[in-house]
Structures are given as structure tokens and as C-alpha cells.
Coordinates of C-alpha atoms and ligand atoms in Angstrom, one line a residue:
X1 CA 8.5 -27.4 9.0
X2 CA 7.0 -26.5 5.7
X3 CA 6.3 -29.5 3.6
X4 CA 7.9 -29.8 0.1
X5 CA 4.4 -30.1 -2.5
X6 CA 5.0 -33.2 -5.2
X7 CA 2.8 -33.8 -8.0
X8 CA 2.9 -37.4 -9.1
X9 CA 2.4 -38.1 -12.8
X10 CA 1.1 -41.7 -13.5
X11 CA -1.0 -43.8 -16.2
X12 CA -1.5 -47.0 -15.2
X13 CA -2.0 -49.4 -11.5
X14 CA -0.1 -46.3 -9.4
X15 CA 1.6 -48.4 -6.8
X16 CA 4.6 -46.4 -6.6
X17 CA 1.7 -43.3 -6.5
X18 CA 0.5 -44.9 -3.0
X19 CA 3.8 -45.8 -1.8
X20 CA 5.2 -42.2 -2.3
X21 CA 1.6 -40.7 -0.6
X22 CA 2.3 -43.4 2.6
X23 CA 5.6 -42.0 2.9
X24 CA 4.2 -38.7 3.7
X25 CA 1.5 -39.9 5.4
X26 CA 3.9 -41.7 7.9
X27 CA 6.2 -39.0 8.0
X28 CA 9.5 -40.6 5.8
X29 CA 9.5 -38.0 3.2
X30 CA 8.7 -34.3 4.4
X31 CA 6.2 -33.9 1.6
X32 CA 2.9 -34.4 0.6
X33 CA 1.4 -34.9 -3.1
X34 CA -0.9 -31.9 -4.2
X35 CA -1.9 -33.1 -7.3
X36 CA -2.1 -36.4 -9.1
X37 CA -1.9 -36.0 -13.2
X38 CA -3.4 -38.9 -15.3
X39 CA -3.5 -39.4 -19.3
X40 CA -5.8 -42.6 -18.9
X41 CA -9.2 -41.7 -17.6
X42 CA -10.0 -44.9 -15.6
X43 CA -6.8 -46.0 -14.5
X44 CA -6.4 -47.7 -11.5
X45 CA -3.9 -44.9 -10.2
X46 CA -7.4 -42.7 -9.9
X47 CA -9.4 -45.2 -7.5
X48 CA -6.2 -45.3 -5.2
X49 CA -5.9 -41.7 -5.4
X50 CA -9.6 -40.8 -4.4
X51 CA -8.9 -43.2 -1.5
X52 CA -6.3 -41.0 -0.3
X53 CA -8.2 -37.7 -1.2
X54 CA -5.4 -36.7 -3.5
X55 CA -6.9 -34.0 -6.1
X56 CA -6.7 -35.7 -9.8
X57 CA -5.9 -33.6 -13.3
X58 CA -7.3 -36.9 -15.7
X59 CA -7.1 -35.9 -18.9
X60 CA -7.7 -37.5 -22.7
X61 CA -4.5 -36.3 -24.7
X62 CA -6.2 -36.8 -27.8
X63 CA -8.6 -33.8 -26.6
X64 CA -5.5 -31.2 -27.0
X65 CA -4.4 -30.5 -30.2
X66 CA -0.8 -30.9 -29.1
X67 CA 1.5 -32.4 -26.6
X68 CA 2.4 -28.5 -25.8
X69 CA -1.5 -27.3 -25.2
X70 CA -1.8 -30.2 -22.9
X71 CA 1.5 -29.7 -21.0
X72 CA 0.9 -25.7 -20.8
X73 CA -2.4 -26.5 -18.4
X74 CA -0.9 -29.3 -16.5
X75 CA 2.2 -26.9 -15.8
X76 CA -0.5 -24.1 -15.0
X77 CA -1.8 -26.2 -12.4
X78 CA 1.5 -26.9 -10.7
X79 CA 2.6 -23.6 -10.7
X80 CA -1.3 -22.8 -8.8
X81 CA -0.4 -25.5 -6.0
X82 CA 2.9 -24.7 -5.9
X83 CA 4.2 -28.0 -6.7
X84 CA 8.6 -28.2 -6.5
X85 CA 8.9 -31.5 -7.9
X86 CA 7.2 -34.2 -10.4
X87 CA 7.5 -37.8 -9.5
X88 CA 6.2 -39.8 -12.7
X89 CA 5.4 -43.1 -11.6
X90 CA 4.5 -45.0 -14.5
X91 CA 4.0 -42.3 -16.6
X92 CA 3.7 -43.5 -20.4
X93 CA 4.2 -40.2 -22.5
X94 CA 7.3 -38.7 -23.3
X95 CA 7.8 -35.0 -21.2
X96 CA 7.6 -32.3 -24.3
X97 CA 9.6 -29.1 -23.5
X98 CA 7.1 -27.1 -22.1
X99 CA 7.2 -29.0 -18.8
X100 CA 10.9 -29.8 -19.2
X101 CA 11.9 -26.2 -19.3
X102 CA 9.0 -24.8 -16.9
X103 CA 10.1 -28.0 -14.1
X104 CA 14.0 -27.8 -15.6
X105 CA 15.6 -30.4 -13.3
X106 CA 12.7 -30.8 -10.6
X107 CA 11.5 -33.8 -13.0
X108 CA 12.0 -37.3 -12.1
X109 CA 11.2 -40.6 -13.5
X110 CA 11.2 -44.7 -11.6
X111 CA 11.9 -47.3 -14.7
X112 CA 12.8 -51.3 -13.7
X113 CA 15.7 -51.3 -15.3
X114 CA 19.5 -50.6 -14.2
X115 CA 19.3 -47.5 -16.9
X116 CA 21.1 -46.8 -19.3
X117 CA 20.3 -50.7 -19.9
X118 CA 17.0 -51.9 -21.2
X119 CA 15.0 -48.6 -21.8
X120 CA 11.2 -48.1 -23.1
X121 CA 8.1 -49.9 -21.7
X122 CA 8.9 -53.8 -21.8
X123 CA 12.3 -53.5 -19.7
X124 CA 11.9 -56.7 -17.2
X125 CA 10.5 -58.6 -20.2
X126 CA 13.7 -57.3 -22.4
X127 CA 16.0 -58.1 -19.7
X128 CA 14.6 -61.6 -19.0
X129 CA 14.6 -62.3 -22.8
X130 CA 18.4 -61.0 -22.0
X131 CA 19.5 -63.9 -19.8
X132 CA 20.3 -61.0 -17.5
X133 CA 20.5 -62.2 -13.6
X134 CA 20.8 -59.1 -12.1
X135 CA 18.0 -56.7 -12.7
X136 CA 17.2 -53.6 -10.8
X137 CA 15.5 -50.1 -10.7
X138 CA 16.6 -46.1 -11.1
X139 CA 15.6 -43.2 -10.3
X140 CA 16.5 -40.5 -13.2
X141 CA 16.2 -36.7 -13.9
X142 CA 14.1 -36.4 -17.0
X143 CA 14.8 -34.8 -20.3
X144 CA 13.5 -34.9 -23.5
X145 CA 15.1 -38.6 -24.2
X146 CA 13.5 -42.0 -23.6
X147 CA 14.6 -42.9 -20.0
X148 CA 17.8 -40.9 -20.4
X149 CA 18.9 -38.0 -17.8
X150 CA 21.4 -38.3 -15.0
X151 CA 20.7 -40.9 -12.6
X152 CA 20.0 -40.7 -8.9
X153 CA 19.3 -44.4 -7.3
X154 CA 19.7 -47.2 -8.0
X155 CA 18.5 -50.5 -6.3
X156 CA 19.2 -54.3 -7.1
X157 CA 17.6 -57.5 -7.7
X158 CA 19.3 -60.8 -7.6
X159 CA 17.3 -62.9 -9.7
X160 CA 17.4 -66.5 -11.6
X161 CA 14.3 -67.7 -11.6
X162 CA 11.9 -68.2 -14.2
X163 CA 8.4 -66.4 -13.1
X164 CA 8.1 -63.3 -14.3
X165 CA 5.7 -61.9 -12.1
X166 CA 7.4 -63.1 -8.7
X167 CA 10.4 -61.0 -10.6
X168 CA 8.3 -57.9 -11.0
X169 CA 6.6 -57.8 -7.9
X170 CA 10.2 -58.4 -6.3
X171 CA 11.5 -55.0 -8.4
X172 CA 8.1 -52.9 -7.6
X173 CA 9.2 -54.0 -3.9
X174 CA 12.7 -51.9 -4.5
X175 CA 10.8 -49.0 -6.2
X176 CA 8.8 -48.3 -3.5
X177 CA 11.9 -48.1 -1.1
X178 CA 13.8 -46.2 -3.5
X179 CA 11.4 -43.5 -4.9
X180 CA 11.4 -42.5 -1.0
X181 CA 15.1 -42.7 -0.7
X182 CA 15.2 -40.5 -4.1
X183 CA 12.4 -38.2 -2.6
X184 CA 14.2 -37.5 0.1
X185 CA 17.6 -36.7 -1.5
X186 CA 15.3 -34.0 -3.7
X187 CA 13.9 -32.5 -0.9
X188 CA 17.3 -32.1 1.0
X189 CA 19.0 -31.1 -2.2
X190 CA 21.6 -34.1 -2.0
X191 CA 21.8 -35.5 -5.8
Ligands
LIG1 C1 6.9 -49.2 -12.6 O1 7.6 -50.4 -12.8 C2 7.8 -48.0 -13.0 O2 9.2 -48.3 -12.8 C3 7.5 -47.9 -14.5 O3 6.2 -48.1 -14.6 C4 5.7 -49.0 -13.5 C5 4.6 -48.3 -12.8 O4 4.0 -49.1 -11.8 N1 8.0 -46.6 -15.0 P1 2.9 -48.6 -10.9 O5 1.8 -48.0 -11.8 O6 3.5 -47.5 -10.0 O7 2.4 -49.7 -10.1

């Protein structure tokens, strides 16, 4: 059965990259990743991604002279390998239009955060600040707003400690289940 090509769109450590790739290696998602698309040379996500042998696009975006020159290649280069869907993983640039209405609803974004609560970069930190005691993680289509765009999945965390990091490693625990869950549901058409 023909598998559905991802690209995976990522900036930082990539650990929901390599969860998404060991889903396909081990056969829970149907797919494979084609191409993984990076804004930070030297970004961890690159080392996990030569370890897997997944073809990289890094790129500087202060090289382009605008968001839309730099999005017209990237969305060249899906089109090439075929690519059906973009995962961004940790992705810290806002989608311009040219990839929004080239990939229109085949875009789809992880955040730690039970959206539409606690958008933008620092969400576990914002929520802790909070008091909140029941944190969490969706899955979203992406549009042109900050962490907006109809949601997926969602997953849960029960939480009232104090350490932050047991916290996030708890919520990059549920990302990894749920970008497969989300993955699949893409793949199958069910959203
Ligand atoms: C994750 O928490 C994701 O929800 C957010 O950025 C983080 C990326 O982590 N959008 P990693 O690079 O996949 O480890």
C-alpha cells in the first residue's frame, strides 16, 4: 500500500521529528517523512535527522529577502517529493501565505498547550505561572494565526507538582503519542 509522504518542519531538539519517523519506521503510521525543513542551521533536529537518513532543507531566513522567497522554494521542494502533508514539530516561524494556500489544510502544528489557552512559545511556563493543574497538548490545522486553526487532538496531563521539567518531559511524552494518533487520522481522512 502506497505510503502517504510527510515533510516535518522543525527548529529546535526534534523529538517529536523522531517520534513521528519511528512511527513509520515500525509501521503505526502508513507514511514516511521525505523531507525535514530546518530554519536553524545546527539544530539538534539535523543530527537526529542524519541518523535516520532523512534528507534536510536547512536554511538561514535572513538569507531570503522575504518570508515569501523562502517559503516559494521550500513549497517547490514539497511539491518535487510529493509531500501530502507538513507536520511542524517545533517549528518557531509563523506559516506566511504562500505555503498556507499551496498546503491549504494539509498543514499541522503540536503546541503544549490545551489551545485556544496559553498560545506562543512559553506555554507550560505561562500555564504554570497560571496555577493551572491540568495542562495538555493539541494538534491544530494551521493558518495564518499564532497557534489558531481548528483543532484535531488533544491529550492531557494531570499535574500539581512543582518541577518544571518533570512537567515537560511528562507533556513531550503525550506529544509523541498524539502526533501519531493525529497522523493517522490525516492519512485516513478522519478530522
Ligand atoms: C514541543 O513542545 C511542541 O509542542 C512545540 O515545540 C516543542 C518541540 O519539541 N511546538 P521537539 O523539538 O519536538 O522536542
Amino acid at each position: 500500500m502506497k505510503r502517504t509522504k510527510l515533510a516535518v518542519f522543525a527548529s529546535g531538539s526534534g523529538s517529536n521529528y523522531e517520534a513521528i519517523v519511528k512511527a513509520c519506521c515500525e509501521g503505526l503510521i502508513n507514511a514516511e517523512v521525505v523531507l525535514l525543513v530546518c530554519d536553524k542551521p545546527g539544530a539538534k533536529v539535523l543530527e537526529r535527522a542524519a541518523r535516520y537518513g532523512t534528507e534536510c532543507f536547512a536554511f538561514n531566513p535572513k538569507e531570503y529577502g522575504s518570508r515569501e522567497e523562502y517559503e516559494g522554494v521550500i513549497a517547490d521542494m514539497l511539491d518535487e517529493r510529493g509531500v501530502e502533508y507538513v507536520c511542524l514539530a517545533g517549528y518557531m516561524r509563523i506559516v506566511g501565505r504562500v505555503l498556507l494556500e499551496r498546503y491549504e489544510q494539509r498543514i499541522v502544528n503540536i503546541h503544549p498547550s490545551l489551545l485556544p489557552s496559553f498560545k506562543g512559545a512559553h506555554a507550560i511556563q505561562d500555564a504554570v505561572d497560571y496555577g493551572v493543574k491540568i495542562f495538555g497538548v493539541t494538534t491544530h490545522f494551521v493558518d495564518e494565526t499564532l497557534d489558531g486553526g481548528r483543532i484535531i487532538d488533544q491529550g492531557a496531563v494531570v499535574y500539581e507538582g512543582s518541577d518544571i521539567e518533570e512537567l515537560t518531559t511528562m507533556i513531550h511524552n503525550i506529544e509523541h503519542k498524539l502526533y501519531v494518533k493525529t497522523i493517522n487520522k490525516l492519512i485516513n481522512k478522519k478530522y
